[in-house]
C-alpha cells in the first residue's frame, strides 16, 4: 500500500528498522481492516488481543520483511491468520451457533448498528454450517479471499504456500459452500414495489 | 450472485471498530516501540510475539485517549486494492467493485444516500441516489377474527412516482442492473460498462419505512435502480396529486 505521501508499506517498515516509532504508521494504515477481519471471524472480544498480538509480532519480525513487497497487507493478514488459528475452536463454535439458531453471536453485539437481530436467512445458516465443517486451512484461504479481498498470489504470500495450493484449497472449500447453498434460489429477479 | 458472493456478504454488516478498541492495540504497540527506543536497549531480531505482548501491557488505559484521536476515521472502511477489487463498507451498505469493473451493492439499510452516491461515482457509476418516501395505505377491511374486531389491511407503497421518466430501453436495463434476493438485505449488481454514453443510474432510496413491519406485510422490496437516458431526474410526484401531463396548461 502506498500512502498519499508516496511512502509504501515496505519503505515504512525499512525506515522503522532505525526509527522504530515509524512502525506505528503501519498500524494506523491497516489496523482497522485487520480488526474488522478478525472481528468477523471471532467477534469483538478476542479481536482486541488478536490485533494487538498481530502487530506486536509484526513489529518484532520487521527485520525479516521482504522490502520488495510494497504492500504489507498479505504479510499482516498472514500473521493475523496464525494468531486466529489459536482461536479455532471459538470460531467454529460461533459458526455452529449461527447455523443452529439463526442468530449470529458475532453480529449480535452490533445489533444497534446493523439489523443483525433479524433471524438469518436460510442460506446464511447453511453457509455457516458449511464454513464450520471446512478444514481450517481451507477456511483460511476462502475467508482471506472473500473477506480480506486478497488475490490468490497475496493469499499464497500470506500463508507461505504455493498459488496452486491456494487454488486447490479454495476449490475444495467452494465445492462445499456450493453444496450447502444448493437448492437456494440465488437469482431472484426484482419486481416493482407495491404499485 | 455466486457462493463466493454469499460468503463475502456473511457478517458484512460488522462495522469498523470503535476508536477505543483500536487504541488498545496501538497503545501496546507504542509501549513496545518505546521499550526498544530506550537508550541502551538492544533488539533481538527474532523476539517471540508473546514475550513482546506480555512486556507491553502496562499503561494501556492512560494512553487510550491520546491514541483515540489518531484513529478516528470517516465512518467507512475502505479496503483498497490498487487496480483490482475494492470494497467500501458502512453499517448500512457495502459497495464492492471486482476486477472486471462490476459493482455490487449489498444494501442492508436505507441510510447514507449521499455516501452511497459518492462511492458509486468513485467506482465509475454515474449514479443519482434520490430519496423516495413510502406511505402506509389502507386498502380494506378483512373478516372478523375470533374475539376481535375487523382487521385493517394495509400495504406499504411508494408515496410518489416518476411520471415523466426518460428511461433507457428494457434490454439496457437488464444488461446494466440485476437484483438478487427480493428483500432487504438486497444485492444489486451493476455493470457500468453496459451503460450508454451520457446515461445515469437512478437509485431510489426508500425513506419513511416503519421500524417494524405491519401485520400481513411480508416483505419490503427494494426498488430496482433505473437507467436513464440522461442525468435529468424529474420530480417524484405524490400519488395524491395527479401528475401533470406534457403540454397541459400550468395550474393558475
Short mmCIF file of C-alpha atoms in Angstrom, two decimals:
data_model
loop_
_atom_site.label_atom_id
_atom_site.label_comp_id
_atom_site.label_asym_id
_atom_site.label_seq_id
_atom_site.Cartn_x
_atom_site.Cartn_y
_atom_site.Cartn_z
CA UNK A 1 0.00 0.00 0.00
CA UNK A 2 1.23 3.49 -0.84
CA UNK A 3 0.10 6.36 1.35
CA UNK A 4 -0.81 9.77 -0.05
CA UNK A 5 2.70 10.90 0.84
CA UNK A 6 4.06 8.24 -1.51
CA UNK A 7 5.74 6.11 1.13
CA UNK A 8 4.98 2.45 0.61
CA UNK A 9 4.47 0.00 3.44
CA UNK A 10 7.82 -1.54 2.58
CA UNK A 11 9.51 1.86 2.92
CA UNK A 12 7.83 2.43 6.28
CA UNK A 13 8.99 -0.94 7.55
CA UNK A 14 12.53 -0.32 6.31
CA UNK A 15 12.56 3.07 7.99
CA UNK A 16 11.25 1.54 11.23
CA UNK A 17 14.42 -0.54 11.50
CA UNK A 18 16.30 2.57 12.60
CA UNK A 19 13.25 4.67 13.57
CA UNK A 20 11.06 2.20 15.49
CA UNK A 21 8.31 4.76 16.02
CA UNK A 22 7.68 4.80 12.26
CA UNK A 23 6.09 1.37 12.62
CA UNK A 24 3.05 2.98 14.26
CA UNK A 25 2.17 4.34 10.81
CA UNK A 26 1.65 0.79 9.62
CA UNK A 27 -0.81 0.28 12.46
CA UNK A 28 -2.72 3.42 11.52
CA UNK A 29 -2.97 2.28 7.91
CA UNK A 30 -4.06 -1.30 8.42
CA UNK A 31 -5.32 -1.94 11.95
CA UNK A 32 -8.96 -1.11 11.21
CA UNK A 33 -9.18 -3.53 8.28
CA UNK A 34 -7.34 -6.29 10.12
CA UNK A 35 -9.52 -5.73 13.17
CA UNK A 36 -12.68 -5.99 11.14
CA UNK A 37 -11.47 -9.20 9.52
CA UNK A 38 -10.68 -10.72 12.91
CA UNK A 39 -13.96 -9.49 14.39
CA UNK A 40 -15.90 -11.13 11.55
CA UNK A 41 -14.22 -14.41 12.38
CA UNK A 42 -14.06 -14.35 16.17
CA UNK A 43 -16.20 -11.47 17.41
CA UNK A 44 -15.09 -8.27 19.11
CA UNK A 45 -13.86 -9.65 22.41
CA UNK A 46 -10.91 -11.69 21.10
CA UNK A 47 -10.26 -9.22 18.27
CA UNK A 48 -8.68 -6.69 20.65
CA UNK A 49 -5.96 -9.09 21.69
CA UNK A 50 -5.55 -10.76 18.31
CA UNK A 51 -4.93 -7.45 16.53
CA UNK A 52 -2.55 -6.24 19.22
CA UNK A 53 -0.67 -9.53 19.13
CA UNK A 54 -0.55 -9.45 15.35
CA UNK A 55 1.08 -6.01 15.19
CA UNK A 56 3.44 -6.75 18.05
CA UNK A 57 4.57 -9.88 16.22
CA UNK A 58 4.96 -7.90 13.01
CA UNK A 59 6.99 -5.26 14.82
CA UNK A 60 9.27 -7.92 16.28
CA UNK A 61 9.78 -9.56 12.89
CA UNK A 62 10.14 -6.47 10.74
CA UNK A 63 13.79 -7.25 10.04
CA UNK A 64 12.62 -10.23 8.04
CA UNK A 65 10.15 -8.30 5.90
CA UNK A 66 10.88 -8.51 2.17
CA UNK A 67 11.31 -4.88 1.03
CA UNK A 68 10.36 -5.95 -2.47
CA UNK A 69 6.76 -6.32 -1.31
CA UNK A 70 5.38 -2.79 -1.39
CA UNK A 71 2.04 -3.74 0.18
CA UNK A 72 2.27 -5.19 3.70
CA UNK A 73 -1.33 -6.38 3.85
CA UNK A 74 -0.62 -10.01 2.87
CA UNK A 75 2.15 -10.17 5.46
CA UNK A 76 -0.10 -8.74 8.17
CA UNK A 77 -3.05 -10.97 7.26
CA UNK A 78 -0.71 -13.96 7.32
CA UNK A 79 0.39 -13.09 10.85
CA UNK A 80 -3.24 -12.50 11.84
CA UNK A 81 -4.18 -15.89 10.39
CA UNK A 82 -1.63 -17.61 12.61
CA UNK A 83 -2.95 -15.82 15.69
CA UNK A 84 -6.56 -16.57 14.70
CA UNK A 85 -5.54 -20.22 14.41
CA UNK A 86 -5.11 -20.30 18.18
CA UNK A 87 -8.82 -19.48 18.49
CA UNK A 88 -10.09 -22.07 16.02
CA UNK A 89 -12.50 -23.67 18.48
CA UNK A 90 -14.08 -20.30 19.21
CA UNK A 91 -14.56 -19.63 15.52
CA UNK A 92 -16.20 -22.99 14.85
CA UNK A 93 -18.41 -22.64 17.91
CA UNK A 94 -19.69 -19.25 16.72
CA UNK A 95 -20.39 -20.54 13.22
CA UNK A 96 -22.25 -23.54 14.56
CA UNK A 97 -24.32 -21.32 16.83
CA UNK A 98 -25.40 -19.28 13.81
CA UNK A 99 -26.22 -22.42 11.87
CA UNK A 100 -28.22 -23.86 14.74
CA UNK A 101 -30.16 -20.84 15.98
CA UNK A 102 -30.21 -18.43 13.04
CA UNK A 103 -28.88 -15.69 15.33
CA UNK A 104 -25.29 -14.69 14.74
CA UNK A 105 -23.49 -14.20 18.06
CA UNK A 106 -20.79 -12.21 16.26
CA UNK A 107 -23.16 -9.74 14.61
CA UNK A 108 -25.48 -9.57 17.61
CA UNK A 109 -23.11 -7.33 19.55
CA UNK A 110 -23.59 -4.78 16.76
CA UNK A 111 -27.36 -5.02 16.81
CA UNK A 112 -27.72 -1.31 17.41
CA UNK A 113 -25.82 -0.59 14.20
CA UNK A 114 -26.90 -3.36 11.88
CA UNK A 115 -30.09 -5.31 11.67
CA UNK A 116 -28.40 -8.44 12.92
CA UNK A 117 -31.11 -9.49 15.33
CA UNK A 118 -33.20 -10.46 12.39
CA UNK A 119 -33.05 -14.17 12.04
CA UNK A 120 -30.51 -15.07 9.42
CA UNK A 121 -31.73 -16.20 6.05
CA UNK A 122 -31.73 -19.92 5.42
CA UNK A 123 -28.74 -19.72 3.13
CA UNK A 124 -26.69 -17.93 5.79
CA UNK A 125 -27.38 -20.69 8.25
CA UNK A 126 -26.44 -23.38 5.76
CA UNK A 127 -23.38 -21.43 4.73
CA UNK A 128 -22.16 -21.01 8.29
CA UNK A 129 -22.63 -24.74 8.89
CA UNK A 130 -20.55 -25.42 5.81
CA UNK A 131 -17.84 -22.98 6.95
CA UNK A 132 -17.72 -24.63 10.36
CA UNK A 133 -17.24 -28.00 8.68
CA UNK A 134 -14.34 -26.93 6.48
CA UNK A 135 -10.77 -27.85 7.24
CA UNK A 136 -9.13 -24.90 8.99
CA UNK A 137 -6.63 -24.48 6.15
CA UNK A 138 -9.38 -24.41 3.52
CA UNK A 139 -11.47 -21.95 5.54
CA UNK A 140 -8.46 -19.69 5.93
CA UNK A 141 -7.96 -19.45 2.17
CA UNK A 142 -11.65 -18.92 1.47
CA UNK A 143 -12.04 -16.13 4.03
CA UNK A 144 -8.83 -14.33 3.07
CA UNK A 145 -10.22 -14.09 -0.45
CA UNK A 146 -13.85 -13.36 0.42
CA UNK A 147 -13.41 -11.14 3.48
CA UNK A 148 -9.91 -9.68 3.18
CA UNK A 149 -10.10 -9.16 -0.60
CA UNK A 150 -6.70 -10.71 -1.16
CA UNK A 151 -5.79 -12.15 -4.54
CA UNK A 152 -4.61 -15.76 -4.97
CA UNK A 153 -1.00 -14.57 -5.10
CA UNK A 154 -1.44 -12.48 -1.97
CA UNK A 155 -3.03 -15.39 -0.10
CA UNK A 156 -0.11 -17.54 -1.18
CA UNK A 157 2.24 -14.90 0.17
CA UNK A 158 0.29 -14.53 3.40
CA UNK A 159 0.20 -18.23 4.18
CA UNK A 160 3.59 -19.07 2.64
CA UNK A 161 2.11 -21.68 0.33
CA UNK A 162 2.22 -22.07 -3.48
CA UNK A 163 -0.51 -20.45 -5.57
CA UNK A 164 -1.51 -23.91 -6.77
CA UNK A 165 -2.24 -24.89 -3.18
CA UNK A 166 -4.35 -21.77 -2.76
CA UNK A 167 -6.37 -22.78 -5.81
CA UNK A 168 -6.87 -26.35 -4.66
CA UNK A 169 -7.87 -25.32 -1.13
CA UNK A 170 -10.27 -22.71 -2.46
CA UNK A 171 -11.75 -25.17 -4.90
CA UNK A 172 -12.32 -27.68 -2.12
CA UNK A 173 -13.89 -25.04 0.12
CA UNK A 174 -16.15 -23.69 -2.61
CA UNK A 175 -17.33 -27.15 -3.53
CA UNK A 176 -18.69 -27.47 -0.01
CA UNK A 177 -20.20 -23.99 0.17
CA UNK A 178 -21.88 -24.53 -3.20
CA UNK A 179 -23.30 -27.81 -1.97
CA UNK A 180 -24.58 -26.05 1.15
CA UNK A 181 -26.31 -23.42 -0.95
CA UNK A 182 -27.71 -25.89 -3.46
CA UNK A 183 -31.43 -25.54 -3.76
CA UNK A 184 -31.39 -21.87 -2.79
CA UNK A 185 -32.62 -19.56 -5.49
CA UNK A 186 -29.72 -17.17 -5.94
CA UNK A 187 -31.07 -15.39 -8.99
CA UNK A 188 -34.41 -13.97 -7.90
CA UNK A 189 -35.43 -11.08 -10.09
CA UNK A 190 -36.92 -7.92 -8.77
CA UNK A 191 -40.34 -6.55 -9.36
CA UNK A 192 -41.77 -3.12 -8.90
CA UNK A 193 -42.51 -2.05 -5.38
CA UNK A 194 -46.15 -2.21 -4.35
CA UNK A 195 -47.52 -0.35 -7.31
CA UNK B 1 -24.50 -13.92 -7.26
CA UNK B 2 -22.37 -16.99 -6.65
CA UNK B 3 -21.37 -18.82 -3.50
CA UNK B 4 -18.28 -16.64 -3.02
CA UNK B 5 -20.50 -13.55 -3.02
CA UNK B 6 -22.65 -15.13 -0.33
CA UNK B 7 -19.56 -15.84 1.76
CA UNK B 8 -18.41 -12.23 1.24
CA UNK B 9 -21.78 -10.95 2.41
CA UNK B 10 -21.81 -13.07 5.58
CA UNK B 11 -21.21 -10.73 8.55
CA UNK B 12 -20.50 -7.88 6.13
CA UNK B 13 -22.51 -5.65 8.45
CA UNK B 14 -19.81 -5.77 11.10
CA UNK B 15 -18.69 -2.13 11.15
CA UNK B 16 -15.22 -0.76 11.54
CA UNK B 17 -14.03 -0.93 15.12
CA UNK B 18 -14.66 1.96 17.51
CA UNK B 19 -11.59 4.09 18.10
CA UNK B 20 -11.23 2.96 21.70
CA UNK B 21 -10.78 -0.64 20.60
CA UNK B 22 -8.03 0.25 18.14
CA UNK B 23 -6.43 2.46 20.75
CA UNK B 24 -5.81 -0.56 22.97
CA UNK B 25 -3.68 -2.26 20.33
CA UNK B 26 -1.91 0.91 19.39
CA UNK B 27 -1.01 1.61 22.98
CA UNK B 28 0.53 -1.83 23.32
CA UNK B 29 2.48 -1.28 20.15
CA UNK B 30 3.59 2.16 21.29
CA UNK B 31 4.83 0.63 24.54
CA UNK B 32 6.82 -1.97 22.62
CA UNK B 33 8.29 0.73 20.38
CA UNK B 34 9.19 2.85 23.39
CA UNK B 35 10.84 -0.10 25.08
CA UNK B 36 13.01 -0.66 22.04
CA UNK B 37 13.82 3.01 21.56
CA UNK B 38 15.07 3.38 25.12
CA UNK B 39 18.80 4.17 25.20
CA UNK B 40 20.87 1.10 25.93
CA UNK B 41 18.12 -1.26 24.79
CA UNK B 42 19.10 -3.73 22.12
CA UNK B 43 16.66 -5.62 19.99
CA UNK B 44 16.74 -9.24 19.15
CA UNK B 45 15.57 -9.69 15.55
CA UNK B 46 13.64 -12.83 16.49
CA UNK B 47 11.68 -11.75 19.54
CA UNK B 48 8.76 -14.04 20.13
CA UNK B 49 5.45 -12.21 19.86
CA UNK B 50 4.04 -13.44 23.15
CA UNK B 51 7.04 -12.04 25.04
CA UNK B 52 6.54 -8.64 23.45
CA UNK B 53 2.85 -8.73 24.22
CA UNK B 54 3.36 -9.51 27.87
CA UNK B 55 6.02 -6.84 28.28
CA UNK B 56 3.87 -4.12 26.76
CA UNK B 57 0.63 -4.41 28.68
CA UNK B 58 1.33 -1.66 31.20
CA UNK B 59 -0.19 1.78 30.87
CA UNK B 60 -2.95 0.87 28.43
CA UNK B 61 -5.74 2.93 29.95
CA UNK B 62 -3.67 6.08 30.39
CA UNK B 63 -2.88 6.35 26.71
CA UNK B 64 -6.27 5.43 25.29
CA UNK B 65 -7.47 9.00 24.95
CA UNK B 66 -4.38 10.20 23.15
CA UNK B 67 -4.33 7.26 20.80
CA UNK B 68 -8.03 7.51 20.06
CA UNK B 69 -7.53 10.87 18.42
CA UNK B 70 -5.19 9.27 15.94
CA UNK B 71 -7.54 6.56 14.75
CA UNK B 72 -10.81 8.38 14.25
CA UNK B 73 -11.96 7.88 10.68
CA UNK B 74 -14.81 8.91 8.46
CA UNK B 75 -17.21 6.10 9.26
CA UNK B 76 -16.43 3.96 6.24
CA UNK B 77 -13.99 1.14 5.98
CA UNK B 78 -12.13 1.12 2.69
CA UNK B 79 -10.25 -1.97 1.70
CA UNK B 80 -8.37 -0.59 -1.31
CA UNK B 81 -6.61 -2.94 -3.65
CA UNK B 82 -4.90 -0.97 -6.36
CA UNK B 83 -6.10 -1.82 -9.85
CA UNK B 84 -8.22 -4.69 -8.66
CA UNK B 85 -11.17 -5.21 -6.39
CA UNK B 86 -12.21 -2.62 -3.86
CA UNK B 87 -14.78 -2.80 -1.12
CA UNK B 88 -16.32 0.08 0.79
CA UNK B 89 -18.27 -0.90 3.89
CA UNK B 90 -20.65 1.08 6.05
CA UNK B 91 -23.11 -0.12 8.61
CA UNK B 92 -25.91 0.33 6.07
CA UNK B 93 -24.39 -0.91 2.82
CA UNK B 94 -21.36 -2.39 1.15
CA UNK B 95 -20.18 -1.46 -2.34
CA UNK B 96 -17.77 -3.88 -3.93
CA UNK B 97 -16.06 -3.39 -7.26
CA UNK B 98 -14.48 -6.53 -8.67
CA UNK B 99 -11.65 -6.89 -11.11
CA UNK B 100 -13.96 -6.82 -14.15
CA UNK B 101 -15.43 -3.47 -13.09
CA UNK B 102 -18.73 -4.97 -11.99
CA UNK B 103 -20.10 -3.14 -8.97
CA UNK B 104 -22.17 -4.94 -6.36
CA UNK B 105 -24.23 -3.12 -3.76
CA UNK B 106 -25.18 -5.05 -0.63
CA UNK B 107 -27.98 -2.96 0.82
CA UNK B 108 -28.86 -3.68 4.42
CA UNK B 109 -30.50 -0.41 5.40
CA UNK B 110 -31.61 2.70 3.59
CA UNK B 111 -29.09 5.08 5.14
CA UNK B 112 -26.34 7.45 3.97
CA UNK B 113 -27.59 8.04 0.40
CA UNK B 114 -25.00 10.77 -0.20
CA UNK B 115 -22.21 8.43 0.78
CA UNK B 116 -23.58 5.73 -1.49
CA UNK B 117 -23.77 8.11 -4.45
CA UNK B 118 -20.23 9.33 -3.86
CA UNK B 119 -18.93 5.76 -3.59
CA UNK B 120 -20.70 4.70 -6.80
CA UNK B 121 -19.26 7.71 -8.65
CA UNK B 122 -15.80 6.69 -7.48
CA UNK B 123 -16.45 3.24 -8.91
CA UNK B 124 -17.41 4.63 -12.32
CA UNK B 125 -21.19 4.52 -11.98
CA UNK B 126 -22.93 7.78 -12.83
CA UNK B 127 -25.45 7.27 -10.06
CA UNK B 128 -28.14 9.58 -8.78
CA UNK B 129 -29.42 8.44 -5.42
CA UNK B 130 -32.82 10.00 -4.69
CA UNK B 131 -34.97 9.67 -1.65
CA UNK B 132 -38.39 8.18 -2.33
CA UNK B 133 -40.84 8.28 0.57
CA UNK B 134 -43.07 5.33 1.29
CA UNK B 135 -46.50 5.51 2.83
CA UNK B 136 -48.86 3.17 4.58
CA UNK B 137 -52.15 2.84 2.75
CA UNK B 138 -55.40 1.34 3.97
CA UNK B 139 -56.74 -0.95 1.29
CA UNK B 140 -59.67 -2.56 3.05
CA UNK B 141 -61.06 -4.46 5.98
CA UNK B 142 -60.78 -8.19 6.47
CA UNK B 143 -63.30 -10.51 8.04
CA UNK B 144 -63.93 -10.80 11.73
CA UNK B 145 -61.38 -12.77 13.71
CA UNK B 146 -62.48 -14.68 16.82
CA UNK B 147 -62.51 -12.31 19.77
CA UNK B 148 -61.55 -9.23 17.83
CA UNK B 149 -62.95 -6.61 15.54
CA UNK B 150 -62.31 -6.05 11.88
CA UNK B 151 -58.75 -6.27 10.75
CA UNK B 152 -57.40 -3.48 8.66
CA UNK B 153 -55.48 -4.43 5.58
CA UNK B 154 -52.66 -2.03 4.92
CA UNK B 155 -49.87 -2.04 2.43
CA UNK B 156 -46.70 -0.08 2.06
CA UNK B 157 -46.17 1.65 -1.23
CA UNK B 158 -44.15 4.49 -2.61
CA UNK B 159 -45.83 7.81 -1.89
CA UNK B 160 -44.88 9.23 -5.27
CA UNK B 161 -43.96 8.14 -8.78
CA UNK B 162 -41.77 9.35 -11.58
CA UNK B 163 -44.37 10.21 -14.16
CA UNK B 164 -42.20 11.51 -16.96
CA UNK B 165 -39.06 9.49 -16.53
CA UNK B 166 -36.83 9.15 -19.60
CA UNK B 167 -35.54 5.66 -19.06
CA UNK B 168 -33.40 3.50 -21.32
CA UNK B 169 -34.89 0.50 -23.19
CA UNK B 170 -35.63 -2.67 -21.25
CA UNK B 171 -32.70 -4.52 -22.82
CA UNK B 172 -30.32 -1.88 -21.49
CA UNK B 173 -31.92 -2.08 -18.05
CA UNK B 174 -31.41 -5.84 -17.97
CA UNK B 175 -27.82 -5.54 -19.16
CA UNK B 176 -26.92 -2.95 -16.54
CA UNK B 177 -28.78 -3.90 -13.37
CA UNK B 178 -29.84 -7.08 -11.69
CA UNK B 179 -31.00 -7.83 -8.19
CA UNK B 180 -30.65 -10.93 -6.06
CA UNK B 181 -32.84 -11.58 -3.08
CA UNK B 182 -36.20 -9.89 -3.19
CA UNK B 183 -36.00 -8.37 0.27
CA UNK B 184 -33.65 -6.37 2.44
CA UNK B 185 -30.80 -7.06 2.64
CA UNK B 186 -30.72 -6.79 -1.13
CA UNK B 187 -27.87 -7.30 -3.55
CA UNK B 188 -27.76 -5.18 -6.70
CA UNK B 189 -25.27 -5.95 -9.42
CA UNK B 190 -24.37 -3.12 -11.78
CA UNK B 191 -22.33 -3.35 -14.96
CA UNK B 192 -21.11 0.21 -15.61
CA UNK B 193 -19.64 -0.84 -18.96
CA UNK B 194 -23.14 -1.60 -20.26
CA UNK B 195 -24.42 1.90 -19.53
CA UNK B 196 -24.86 4.04 -22.67
CA UNK B 197 -22.92 7.25 -23.03
CA UNK B 198 -24.44 10.21 -21.16
CA UNK B 199 -26.77 7.91 -19.26
CA UNK B 200 -27.25 7.86 -15.50
CA UNK B 201 -28.46 5.35 -12.96
CA UNK B 202 -31.32 6.45 -10.74
CA UNK B 203 -31.14 4.63 -7.42
CA UNK B 204 -34.39 5.07 -5.48
CA UNK B 205 -33.70 5.24 -1.77
CA UNK B 206 -36.77 4.44 0.27
CA UNK B 207 -37.43 6.62 3.29
CA UNK B 208 -40.08 6.57 5.98
CA UNK B 209 -40.07 2.80 6.35
CA UNK B 210 -41.72 1.68 9.59
CA UNK B 211 -39.44 0.39 12.31
CA UNK B 212 -41.45 -2.81 12.48
CA UNK B 213 -43.41 -4.38 9.70
CA UNK B 214 -47.18 -4.21 9.88
CA UNK B 215 -49.28 -7.33 10.10
CA UNK B 216 -49.55 -9.07 6.79
CA UNK B 217 -46.54 -7.24 5.37
CA UNK B 218 -44.16 -9.99 4.44
CA UNK B 219 -41.50 -8.13 2.53
CA UNK B 220 -40.07 -4.71 1.96
CA UNK B 221 -38.88 -5.00 -1.59
CA UNK B 222 -36.15 -2.62 -2.63
CA UNK B 223 -36.88 -0.72 -5.79
CA UNK B 224 -34.66 -1.60 -8.70
CA UNK B 225 -32.32 1.14 -9.96
CA UNK B 226 -33.30 2.54 -13.36
CA UNK B 227 -31.01 3.51 -16.24
CA UNK B 228 -31.91 6.99 -17.50
CA UNK B 229 -31.02 8.27 -20.95
CA UNK B 230 -29.58 11.38 -19.34
CA UNK B 231 -28.87 12.71 -15.89
CA UNK B 232 -32.07 14.74 -15.59
CA UNK B 233 -34.32 13.29 -12.93
CA UNK B 234 -37.90 14.58 -12.80
CA UNK B 235 -39.58 15.26 -9.51
CA UNK B 236 -41.26 12.35 -7.83
CA UNK B 237 -44.95 13.29 -7.99
CA UNK B 238 -47.08 12.38 -4.97
CA UNK B 239 -49.88 9.97 -5.77
CA UNK B 240 -52.43 12.22 -4.13
CA UNK B 241 -51.86 14.79 -6.84
CA UNK B 242 -52.33 13.88 -10.48
CA UNK B 243 -49.15 14.01 -12.50
CA UNK B 244 -49.11 16.92 -14.95
CA UNK B 245 -49.32 15.66 -18.48
CA UNK B 246 -46.90 17.11 -21.04
CA UNK B 247 -48.44 20.12 -22.77
CA UNK B 248 -51.12 20.62 -20.17
CA UNK B 249 -51.72 24.20 -19.08
CA UNK B 250 -49.95 25.16 -15.89
CA UNK B 251 -52.25 25.46 -12.87
CA UNK B 252 -53.18 29.02 -12.02
#
